[in-house]
């Protein structure tokens, strides 16, 4: 089984990320943007962790990619921030699902709205971990036997 910890929209506050990374064993740490240099701090704090990230709408002038695909055990996961797929204004997520399908992905992970969400649109699993700063949420994806399951976690 592979486990991915997913964060988004930390906007300068990494305490929840640090706590979760220290407590929850994970193979990959994924940040879906609007980290404002937060990922650099996480990489320094956890140099042995596989930390991946994408650019958010507030992450101008960074070299972070706008999207990435994680492929594990036959499952393809698209990671984006979501602003370019209009997730904040199109709450049915059809544009995001279509984009994920075009990339050959089974799942799309995104941020931007600051609202945690799990669902499915047009056969694509969708996961938004919410915001570690504004909602105190993050997510866990577990991949086993060619299937991905996810859950939203709330900080205490």
Short mmCIF file of C-alpha atoms in Angstrom, two decimals:
data_model
loop_
_atom_site.label_atom_id
_atom_site.label_comp_id
_atom_site.label_asym_id
_atom_site.label_seq_id
_atom_site.Cartn_x
_atom_site.Cartn_y
_atom_site.Cartn_z
CA UNK A 1 0.00 0.00 0.00
CA UNK A 2 1.15 3.54 -0.80
CA UNK A 3 0.03 6.51 1.27
CA UNK A 4 0.00 10.13 0.13
CA UNK A 5 -0.51 13.06 2.53
CA UNK A 6 -2.17 15.95 0.69
CA UNK A 7 -2.09 19.60 1.75
CA UNK A 8 -3.16 22.83 0.07
CA UNK A 9 -3.52 26.53 0.69
CA UNK A 10 -1.29 26.77 3.75
CA UNK A 11 -0.63 30.45 2.98
CA UNK A 12 2.40 30.74 5.25
CA UNK A 13 1.23 28.49 8.08
CA UNK A 14 2.92 25.09 8.12
CA UNK A 15 2.27 23.93 11.70
CA UNK A 16 -0.51 21.53 10.70
CA UNK A 17 1.60 20.18 7.83
CA UNK A 18 4.58 19.59 10.13
CA UNK A 19 2.42 17.85 12.74
CA UNK A 20 0.75 15.57 10.19
CA UNK A 21 4.01 14.66 8.45
CA UNK A 22 5.60 13.81 11.82
CA UNK A 23 2.64 11.65 12.95
CA UNK A 24 1.37 9.91 9.81
CA UNK A 25 3.62 7.59 7.82
CA UNK A 26 3.45 8.52 4.14
CA UNK A 27 5.32 7.60 0.99
CA UNK A 28 4.62 10.93 -0.72
CA UNK A 29 3.78 14.40 0.60
CA UNK A 30 1.82 16.48 -1.93
CA UNK A 31 1.06 20.20 -1.70
CA UNK A 32 -1.52 21.57 -4.15
CA UNK A 33 -0.36 25.17 -4.19
CA UNK A 34 -0.64 28.52 -2.48
CA UNK A 35 2.16 27.61 -0.21
CA UNK A 36 4.06 30.89 -0.46
CA UNK A 37 7.45 29.27 0.19
CA UNK A 38 5.96 26.82 2.69
CA UNK A 39 7.12 23.79 0.71
CA UNK A 40 10.74 24.99 0.91
CA UNK A 41 10.41 25.00 4.71
CA UNK A 42 8.92 21.49 4.68
CA UNK A 43 11.71 20.19 2.44
CA UNK A 44 14.32 21.61 4.85
CA UNK A 45 12.52 20.18 7.88
CA UNK A 46 11.94 16.74 6.29
CA UNK A 47 14.85 16.23 3.86
CA UNK A 48 14.28 12.47 3.59
CA UNK A 49 10.62 12.78 2.54
CA UNK A 50 9.37 12.65 -1.05
CA UNK A 51 7.70 16.08 -1.20
CA UNK A 52 5.98 17.12 -4.42
CA UNK A 53 4.07 20.28 -5.19
CA UNK A 54 2.33 22.39 -7.79
CA UNK A 55 2.00 26.12 -8.25
CA UNK A 56 -1.05 27.97 -6.96
CA UNK A 57 -2.51 31.27 -8.11
CA UNK A 58 -0.58 33.10 -5.36
CA UNK A 59 2.70 31.39 -6.24
CA UNK A 60 3.78 33.66 -9.06
CA UNK A 61 7.44 33.72 -10.06
CA UNK A 62 8.12 30.21 -8.78
CA UNK A 63 9.53 27.35 -10.79
CA UNK A 64 6.92 24.96 -9.44
CA UNK A 65 5.00 23.08 -12.12
CA UNK A 66 1.35 23.96 -12.72
CA UNK A 67 0.45 20.28 -12.74
CA UNK A 68 1.97 16.92 -12.05
CA UNK A 69 0.89 13.32 -12.32
CA UNK A 70 1.59 10.73 -9.67
CA UNK A 71 1.36 7.15 -10.86
CA UNK A 72 1.34 4.36 -8.29
CA UNK A 73 0.14 0.77 -8.65
CA UNK A 74 -1.71 1.54 -11.89
CA UNK A 75 -3.52 4.59 -10.46
CA UNK A 76 -2.87 7.96 -12.12
CA UNK A 77 -3.49 11.04 -9.99
CA UNK A 78 -3.47 14.55 -11.44
CA UNK A 79 -2.40 17.29 -9.04
CA UNK A 80 -3.27 20.91 -9.83
CA UNK A 81 -4.19 23.96 -7.81
CA UNK A 82 -7.49 24.23 -9.64
CA UNK A 83 -7.71 27.92 -10.47
CA UNK A 84 -7.00 27.25 -14.15
CA UNK A 85 -9.80 24.66 -14.15
CA UNK A 86 -12.22 27.17 -12.61
CA UNK A 87 -12.94 25.08 -9.50
CA UNK A 88 -14.00 28.07 -7.44
CA UNK A 89 -16.69 29.19 -9.87
CA UNK A 90 -17.75 25.86 -11.32
CA UNK A 91 -18.56 23.84 -8.25
CA UNK A 92 -19.64 20.82 -10.30
CA UNK A 93 -15.99 20.36 -11.35
CA UNK A 94 -16.71 19.27 -14.95
CA UNK A 95 -13.75 21.21 -16.38
CA UNK A 96 -11.38 19.62 -13.87
CA UNK A 97 -12.74 16.12 -14.50
CA UNK A 98 -12.43 16.58 -18.26
CA UNK A 99 -8.84 17.83 -17.89
CA UNK A 100 -7.95 14.84 -15.69
CA UNK A 101 -9.45 12.41 -18.21
CA UNK A 102 -7.48 14.07 -21.02
CA UNK A 103 -4.32 13.35 -19.00
CA UNK A 104 -5.36 9.71 -18.57
CA UNK A 105 -5.93 10.14 -14.83
CA UNK A 106 -8.32 8.28 -12.54
CA UNK A 107 -8.26 10.96 -9.85
CA UNK A 108 -7.69 14.71 -9.58
CA UNK A 109 -6.39 16.40 -6.45
CA UNK A 110 -6.74 20.17 -6.17
CA UNK A 111 -7.03 23.15 -3.83
CA UNK A 112 -7.90 26.83 -4.34
CA UNK A 113 -11.40 26.84 -2.80
CA UNK A 114 -10.19 26.33 0.80
CA UNK A 115 -13.11 23.88 1.16
CA UNK A 116 -12.45 20.17 1.70
CA UNK A 117 -14.25 17.97 -0.83
CA UNK A 118 -14.42 14.33 -1.87
CA UNK A 119 -16.56 13.25 -4.77
CA UNK A 120 -16.71 12.00 -8.32
CA UNK A 121 -17.54 13.74 -11.58
CA UNK A 122 -17.83 11.97 -14.92
CA UNK A 123 -16.01 8.91 -13.57
CA UNK A 124 -13.06 10.85 -12.12
CA UNK A 125 -12.48 10.78 -8.36
CA UNK A 126 -11.97 14.30 -7.02
CA UNK A 127 -10.25 15.32 -3.81
CA UNK A 128 -9.69 18.77 -2.34
CA UNK A 129 -7.89 18.67 1.02
CA UNK A 130 -9.21 22.13 1.87
CA UNK A 131 -6.88 24.58 3.55
CA UNK A 132 -4.50 23.86 6.40
CA UNK A 133 -4.76 27.53 7.41
CA UNK A 134 -8.40 28.47 6.87
CA UNK A 135 -10.12 25.17 7.62
CA UNK A 136 -7.51 23.11 9.37
CA UNK A 137 -7.98 20.23 6.94
CA UNK A 138 -5.78 17.95 4.86
CA UNK A 139 -6.28 14.58 3.18
CA UNK A 140 -4.85 11.10 2.95
CA UNK A 141 -4.88 8.96 -0.18
CA UNK A 142 -4.18 5.25 0.09
CA UNK A 143 -3.44 3.20 -3.02
CA UNK A 144 -3.57 -0.58 -2.99
CA UNK A 145 -4.34 -3.23 -5.58
CA UNK A 146 -4.91 -0.65 -8.31
CA UNK A 147 -7.46 1.35 -6.33
CA UNK A 148 -7.27 4.71 -4.57
CA UNK A 149 -9.25 5.62 -1.48
CA UNK A 150 -9.16 8.93 0.32
CA UNK A 151 -10.31 10.67 3.46
CA UNK A 152 -10.39 14.23 4.74
CA UNK A 153 -8.66 14.88 8.06
CA UNK A 154 -9.62 17.69 10.45
CA UNK A 155 -7.09 19.15 12.87
CA UNK A 156 -7.97 19.06 16.53
#
